[in-house]
Coordinates of C-alpha atoms and ligand atoms in Angstrom, one line a residue:
X93 CA -13.7 -3.8 -22.0
X94 CA -11.9 -0.5 -22.1
X95 CA -8.7 -0.1 -24.1
X96 CA -5.8 1.1 -22.0
X97 CA -2.6 2.5 -23.2
X98 CA 0.3 1.1 -21.3
X99 CA 3.8 2.5 -20.9
X100 CA 6.6 0.3 -19.7
X101 CA 9.9 1.4 -18.4
X102 CA 12.5 -0.4 -16.3
X103 CA 16.0 0.5 -15.1
X104 CA 18.1 -1.5 -12.7
X105 CA 19.9 1.1 -10.7
X106 CA 18.4 0.7 -7.2
X107 CA 20.5 -0.4 -4.3
X108 CA 17.7 -0.3 -1.7
X109 CA 16.2 -3.7 -0.8
X110 CA 12.5 -3.9 -0.9
X111 CA 10.0 -6.7 -1.7
X112 CA 8.1 -4.7 -4.3
X113 CA 9.6 -5.0 -7.8
X114 CA 6.6 -4.8 -10.2
X115 CA 4.5 -1.6 -9.9
X116 CA 1.4 -0.6 -11.8
X117 CA 0.5 3.1 -11.7
X118 CA -3.1 3.8 -12.8
X119 CA -3.6 7.4 -14.1
X120 CA -0.9 9.0 -16.1
X121 CA -1.7 12.7 -15.4
X122 CA 0.3 15.2 -13.3
X123 CA 0.9 12.9 -10.4
X124 CA 0.8 9.4 -12.0
X125 CA 3.5 10.3 -14.6
X126 CA 5.7 11.6 -11.8
X127 CA 5.1 8.5 -9.6
X128 CA 5.9 6.2 -12.6
X129 CA 9.0 8.2 -13.3
X130 CA 10.5 8.0 -9.8
X131 CA 9.6 4.3 -9.6
X132 CA 11.3 3.5 -12.9
X133 CA 14.3 5.6 -12.0
X134 CA 14.8 3.5 -8.9
X135 CA 14.8 0.2 -10.7
X136 CA 11.2 -1.0 -10.6
X137 CA 9.4 -2.5 -13.5
X138 CA 6.7 0.0 -14.1
X139 CA 3.4 -0.3 -16.0
X140 CA 1.5 3.0 -16.5
X141 CA -2.2 2.7 -17.3
X142 CA -4.0 5.6 -18.7
X143 CA -7.5 5.9 -20.4
X144 CA -6.7 9.0 -22.5
X145 CA -4.3 8.4 -25.4
X146 CA -3.2 12.0 -25.6
X147 CA -2.3 12.1 -21.9
X148 CA -0.4 8.8 -22.2
X149 CA 1.6 10.4 -25.0
X150 CA 2.3 13.4 -22.9
X151 CA 3.3 11.2 -19.9
X152 CA 5.6 9.2 -22.2
X153 CA 7.4 12.3 -23.5
X154 CA 7.7 13.8 -20.0
X155 CA 9.2 10.6 -18.6
X156 CA 11.3 10.2 -21.8
X157 CA 12.7 13.7 -21.3
X158 CA 13.9 12.6 -17.9
X159 CA 15.0 9.1 -18.6
X160 CA 15.9 8.7 -22.2
X161 CA 14.3 5.6 -23.6
X162 CA 10.6 4.6 -23.2
X163 CA 8.8 1.6 -24.7
X164 CA 5.0 1.9 -25.1
X165 CA 2.6 -1.0 -25.5
X166 CA -1.2 -1.2 -25.9
X167 CA -3.3 -3.8 -24.1
X168 CA -7.0 -4.5 -24.3
X169 CA -7.7 -5.2 -20.7
X170 CA -6.5 -4.1 -17.3
X171 CA -6.1 -7.7 -16.1
X172 CA -2.9 -7.9 -18.2
X173 CA -1.7 -4.6 -16.8
X174 CA -1.8 -5.9 -13.2
X175 CA -1.2 -9.6 -13.4
X176 CA 2.4 -9.5 -12.2
X177 CA 2.0 -6.5 -10.0
X178 CA 3.3 -6.4 -6.4
X179 CA 1.9 -2.9 -5.9
X180 CA -0.8 -0.8 -7.7
X181 CA -0.7 3.0 -7.1
X182 CA -3.9 4.7 -8.1
X183 CA -3.6 8.3 -9.3
X184 CA -6.8 8.9 -11.2
X185 CA -9.4 11.7 -10.8
X186 CA -10.4 12.7 -7.3
X187 CA -14.0 11.3 -7.3
X188 CA -14.9 8.6 -4.9
X189 CA -17.4 6.8 -7.2
X190 CA -14.8 6.6 -10.0
X191 CA -12.1 5.3 -7.7
X192 CA -14.6 2.7 -6.4
X193 CA -15.4 1.5 -9.9
X194 CA -11.6 1.1 -10.6
X195 CA -10.7 -0.6 -7.3
X196 CA -13.7 -3.1 -7.7
X197 CA -12.4 -4.2 -11.1
X198 CA -8.8 -4.3 -9.9
X199 CA -9.7 -6.4 -6.9
X200 CA -11.0 -9.0 -9.3
X201 CA -8.1 -8.7 -11.8
X202 CA -5.1 -8.5 -9.5
X203 CA -3.4 -11.5 -7.8
X204 CA -4.0 -12.0 -4.1
X205 CA -0.5 -10.8 -3.2
X206 CA -0.9 -7.4 -4.8
X207 CA -1.0 -4.4 -2.5
X208 CA -3.3 -1.5 -3.4
X209 CA -2.5 2.1 -2.7
X210 CA -4.3 5.4 -3.4
X211 CA -2.6 8.8 -4.0
X212 CA -5.8 10.7 -3.0
X213 CA -5.3 14.2 -1.7
X214 CA -8.5 14.5 0.4
X215 CA -10.7 11.4 0.3
X216 CA -10.7 8.8 3.0
X217 CA -8.5 5.8 2.3
X218 CA -10.9 3.6 4.3
X219 CA -13.9 4.7 2.2
X220 CA -11.9 4.0 -1.0
X221 CA -10.8 0.6 0.2
X222 CA -14.3 -0.4 1.3
X223 CA -15.2 -1.9 -2.1
X224 CA -12.3 -4.3 -2.0
X225 CA -11.8 -7.6 -0.2
X226 CA -8.2 -6.8 0.6
X227 CA -8.3 -4.0 3.2
X228 CA -5.4 -5.6 5.0
X229 CA -3.4 -5.0 1.7
X230 CA -4.6 -1.4 1.3
X231 CA -3.0 1.9 2.3
X232 CA -2.5 5.5 1.2
X233 CA 0.7 6.6 -0.6
X234 CA 0.4 10.4 -0.8
X235 CA 3.0 12.0 -3.0
X236 CA 3.6 15.7 -3.5
X237 CA 3.7 17.9 -6.6
X238 CA 6.2 17.9 -8.4
X239 CA 6.8 14.3 -7.6
X240 CA 10.4 14.0 -8.8
X241 CA 11.4 17.0 -6.6
X242 CA 9.4 16.8 -3.4
X243 CA 11.0 14.4 -0.9
X244 CA 8.1 13.5 1.3
X245 CA 5.8 10.5 1.1
X246 CA 2.9 10.2 3.5
X247 CA 2.1 6.5 4.2
X248 CA -1.4 6.2 5.4
X249 CA -2.6 3.3 7.5
X250 CA -6.3 2.3 7.9
X251 CA -7.1 0.2 10.9
X252 CA -7.2 -2.9 8.7
X253 CA -3.8 -2.3 7.0
X254 CA -1.6 -5.3 8.1
X255 CA 1.8 -4.7 9.6
X256 CA 3.3 -6.6 6.6
X257 CA 1.6 -4.2 4.1
X258 CA 2.6 -1.2 6.1
X259 CA 6.2 -2.3 6.2
X260 CA 6.2 -3.1 2.5
X261 CA 4.8 0.4 1.7
X262 CA 7.4 2.1 3.9
X263 CA 10.3 0.1 2.3
X264 CA 9.0 0.9 -1.2
X265 CA 8.7 4.6 -0.3
X266 CA 12.3 4.6 0.8
X267 CA 13.3 2.6 -2.3
X268 CA 11.8 5.3 -4.6
X269 CA 13.9 7.9 -2.8
X270 CA 11.3 9.5 -0.5
X271 CA 11.4 10.2 3.2
X272 CA 8.3 8.5 4.6
X273 CA 6.1 9.6 7.5
X274 CA 3.2 7.6 8.8
X275 CA -0.3 9.0 9.6
X276 CA -3.8 7.9 10.3
X277 CA -6.6 8.2 7.8
X278 CA -7.9 11.6 8.8
X279 CA -8.9 14.4 6.4
X280 CA -5.8 15.8 4.6
X281 CA -3.5 13.4 6.5
X282 CA -0.7 15.8 7.8
X283 CA 0.4 18.2 5.0
X284 CA -3.0 19.0 3.4
X285 CA -4.7 19.3 6.8
X286 CA -2.3 22.1 7.6
X287 CA -1.9 23.6 4.1
X288 CA -5.6 23.9 3.1
X289 CA -6.6 26.1 6.1
X290 CA -3.3 28.1 5.7
X291 CA -4.0 28.8 2.1
X292 CA -7.6 29.6 2.8
X293 CA -6.7 32.1 5.5
X294 CA -4.2 33.8 3.2
X295 CA -6.9 34.2 0.6
X296 CA -9.3 35.6 3.2
X297 CA -6.6 38.0 4.3
X298 CA -6.4 39.2 0.7
X299 CA -10.2 39.3 0.4
X300 CA -10.4 41.5 3.5
X301 CA -7.7 43.8 2.0
X302 CA -5.3 43.3 4.9
X303 CA -2.4 42.9 2.4
X304 CA -2.0 42.3 -1.3
X305 CA -1.4 38.8 -2.8
X306 CA 2.2 39.8 -3.7
X307 CA 2.9 41.1 -0.2
X308 CA 1.4 38.0 1.5
X309 CA 3.6 35.8 -0.7
X310 CA 6.7 37.8 -0.1
X311 CA 6.0 37.7 3.6
X312 CA 5.7 33.9 3.8
X313 CA 8.8 33.3 1.6
X314 CA 11.1 35.8 3.4
X315 CA 9.5 35.7 6.9
X316 CA 8.8 31.9 7.2
X317 CA 11.2 30.4 4.6
X318 CA 8.6 28.8 2.4
X319 CA 9.7 28.2 -1.3
X320 CA 6.4 29.6 -2.5
X321 CA 3.9 32.0 -0.9
X322 CA 0.4 30.7 -0.2
X323 CA -1.3 32.5 -3.0
X324 CA 1.4 31.4 -5.5
X325 CA 1.0 27.8 -4.2
X326 CA -2.8 27.9 -4.6
X327 CA -2.3 29.0 -8.3
X328 CA 0.4 26.3 -8.7
X329 CA -1.8 23.5 -7.3
X330 CA -4.9 24.7 -9.2
X331 CA -8.1 26.4 -7.8
X332 CA -10.4 23.6 -9.1
X333 CA -8.4 21.1 -7.0
X334 CA -8.2 23.2 -3.8
X335 CA -11.8 24.3 -4.1
X336 CA -13.1 20.8 -4.5
X337 CA -11.1 19.7 -1.5
X338 CA -12.6 22.5 0.6
X339 CA -16.1 21.8 -0.7
X340 CA -15.8 18.1 0.1
X341 CA -14.5 18.7 3.7
X342 CA -17.0 21.6 4.3
X343 CA -19.9 19.2 3.3
X344 CA -18.6 16.5 5.5
X345 CA -17.6 18.7 8.5
X346 CA -19.9 21.8 8.2
X347 CA -19.2 22.8 11.8
X348 CA -15.4 23.2 11.2
X349 CA -14.7 26.8 10.2
X350 CA -11.2 25.8 8.9
X351 CA -13.0 24.2 5.9
X352 CA -15.0 27.3 5.0
X353 CA -15.1 28.2 1.3
X354 CA -13.3 31.3 -0.1
X355 CA -15.7 33.3 -2.3
X356 CA -12.9 34.8 -4.5
X357 CA -11.6 31.3 -5.2
X358 CA -15.1 30.0 -6.2
X359 CA -15.4 33.0 -8.6
X360 CA -12.0 32.2 -10.2
X361 CA -13.1 28.6 -10.8
X362 CA -16.4 29.8 -12.3
X363 CA -14.4 32.0 -14.7
X364 CA -12.1 29.2 -15.7
X365 CA -9.1 30.9 -14.0
X366 CA -7.6 27.8 -12.5
X367 CA -4.1 29.1 -11.8
X368 CA -0.8 28.3 -13.6
X369 CA -2.4 25.5 -15.8
X370 CA -5.0 27.9 -17.4
X371 CA -2.7 30.9 -17.6
X372 CA -4.4 32.9 -14.9
X373 CA -5.4 32.6 -11.2
X374 CA -4.7 35.3 -8.7
X375 CA -1.7 36.0 -10.9
X376 CA -1.3 36.0 -14.7
X377 CA 1.1 33.5 -16.4
X378 CA 2.6 33.2 -19.9
X379 CA 1.3 29.9 -21.3
Ligands
LIG635 C1 -2.8 24.0 -2.0 C2 -3.3 23.2 -0.8 C3 -4.3 22.3 -1.2 C4 -3.7 20.9 -1.5 C5 -4.1 20.4 -2.8 C6 -3.6 19.0 -3.0 C7 -2.2 18.9 -3.3 C8 -1.6 17.6 -2.9 O1 -2.4 16.7 -2.3 C9 -0.3 17.9 -2.0 C10 0.7 18.7 -2.7 O2 1.3 18.3 -3.7 S1 0.8 20.3 -2.1 C11 2.0 21.1 -3.1 C12 3.4 20.7 -2.6 N1 4.3 21.4 -3.4 C13 4.9 22.5 -3.0 O3 4.6 23.0 -1.9 C14 5.9 23.1 -3.9 C15 6.5 24.3 -3.4 N2 7.4 24.9 -4.4 C16 8.7 24.4 -4.5 O4 9.1 23.5 -3.8 C17 9.5 25.0 -5.6 O5 9.0 26.2 -5.9 C18 9.6 24.1 -6.9 C19 10.3 22.8 -6.6 C20 8.2 23.8 -7.5 C21 10.4 24.8 -8.0 O6 11.6 25.1 -7.5 P1 12.3 26.6 -7.7 O7 13.6 26.6 -7.0 O8 11.2 27.6 -7.3 O9 12.4 26.7 -9.2 P2 13.4 26.0 -10.2 O10 14.8 26.5 -10.0 O11 12.8 26.1 -11.5 O12 13.5 24.4 -9.8 C22 14.3 23.8 -8.8 C23 14.6 22.4 -9.2 O13 13.4 21.7 -9.3 C24 13.3 21.1 -10.6 N3 11.9 21.0 -11.0 C25 11.0 22.0 -10.8 N4 9.8 21.6 -11.2 C26 9.9 20.3 -11.6 C27 9.0 19.3 -12.2 N5 7.7 19.6 -12.4 N6 9.5 18.1 -12.4 C28 10.8 17.8 -12.2 N7 11.7 18.7 -11.8 C29 11.2 19.9 -11.5 C30 14.1 22.0 -11.5 O14 14.5 21.3 -12.7 C31 15.3 22.3 -10.6 O15 16.2 21.3 -10.6 P3 17.8 21.5 -10.7 O16 18.4 20.1 -10.7 O17 18.1 22.3 -9.4 O18 18.0 22.3 -11.9
LIG636 N1 -2.3 17.6 -8.3 C1 -1.7 17.5 -7.2 O1 -1.0 18.4 -6.7 C2 -1.9 16.2 -6.3 C3 -1.0 16.0 -5.3 C4 -1.1 14.8 -4.5 C5 -2.2 13.9 -4.8 N2 -3.0 14.2 -5.8 C6 -4.1 13.2 -6.1 O2 -3.6 12.4 -7.2 C7 -4.7 12.0 -8.0 C8 -4.5 12.4 -9.5 O3 -4.3 13.8 -9.5 P1 -3.6 14.5 -10.8 O4 -3.4 15.9 -10.3 O5 -2.5 13.7 -11.3 O6 -4.8 14.5 -11.8 P2 -4.8 14.5 -13.4 O7 -6.1 14.9 -13.9 O8 -3.6 15.2 -13.9 O9 -4.6 12.9 -13.8 C9 -5.5 11.9 -13.6 C10 -5.4 11.0 -14.8 O10 -6.1 9.8 -14.6 C11 -6.7 9.4 -15.8 N3 -7.8 8.5 -15.5 C12 -9.0 8.7 -15.1 N4 -9.7 7.6 -14.9 C13 -8.9 6.6 -15.2 C14 -9.0 5.1 -15.2 N5 -10.1 4.5 -14.8 N6 -7.9 4.4 -15.6 C15 -6.7 5.0 -15.9 N7 -6.6 6.4 -16.0 C16 -7.6 7.1 -15.6 C17 -7.1 10.7 -16.5 O11 -7.2 10.5 -17.9 C18 -6.0 11.6 -16.1 O12 -4.9 11.6 -17.1 C19 -6.0 12.6 -7.3 O13 -6.5 11.6 -6.5 C20 -5.4 13.8 -6.6 O14 -6.2 14.1 -5.5 C21 -2.9 15.3 -6.6

């Protein structure tokens, strides 16, 4: 069985009542470490499960920087990591087959009461949940990057999600300090369904030479009040992520022109220019 590093942190500062106390976050990367942090900050007992020891260390220090003291433990199986869990939030790599493998094993290991949630950006919650026997206790919890700062949480219901599960997810979202909105399990939910075509159109505008990247960004910041322009945001999120979302949707809905691929973005990814995280995207960054 795989060896998982587990990071535990708990504080008792919350004043919001919600039934979920013990939370397991699976995946300690960009999103998982942020989700673990906001859950710990609001008084939940948090277990963070990560397969990569270096990333676990990084998550530990980023949470420690925000919270002070962190205790780290190692376990040999994921059954122990989830045995007391009221809620499991999955934030691992955006690949359906990998999420399926994880949820199949979690379904066997976790108690009946445990609610499962995925933080997927672009996959169908129903398709992810299909390998489990607890679709009534399954939903989407879509956080935004950077998690500690962004106030929104999209709570996604599939037709099988029970009212009790939905209410528990909404109450937990509120308890971790987020404003929750509800949406159906449609591609991109609310925010990404609007953001992805918006960013793609900004890139196409630049590709056509209608305006420069800098001017498009200035225009949307000063003319529409966005904190970042669309090209800056694409660099910030990462071109590998945005391209794989567009490619997945384009394959699934080839007739929808909103999901067409941007050639300059494909080229950037081929060149390893992924945006802020690699030091260069449409702009250059000091690493
Ligand atoms: C692309 C479309 C495709 C979708 C792809 C999928 C994506 C996904 O599914 C959905 C998303 O997330 S979509 C993406 C959704 N995301 C967006 O759309 C983001 C849009 N951008 C923004 O909202 C702002 O530019 C930022 C908040 C990023 C930075 O704010 P700023 O004013 O420009 O710069 P500042 O003055 O430096 O920071 C201000 C405060 O924030 C604090 N802080 C910053 N980073 C932090 C971190 N990592 N941790 C903790 N804290 C962090 C900082 O300490 C400071 O706190 P203080 O207490 O005041 O000192
Ligand atoms: N990056 C974003 O802006 C963003 C925003 C919202 C949602 N999401 C979604 O959140 C999820 C994670 O994205 P991310 O950006 O944090 O990715 P990331 O690559 O930073 O983190 C994923 C982590 O999961 C770990 N992992 C992989 N398989 C695992 C397993 N079986 N058990 C435990 N850990 C495992 C990896 O080692 C990695 O550290 C994806 O589904 C993504 O679509 C991302």
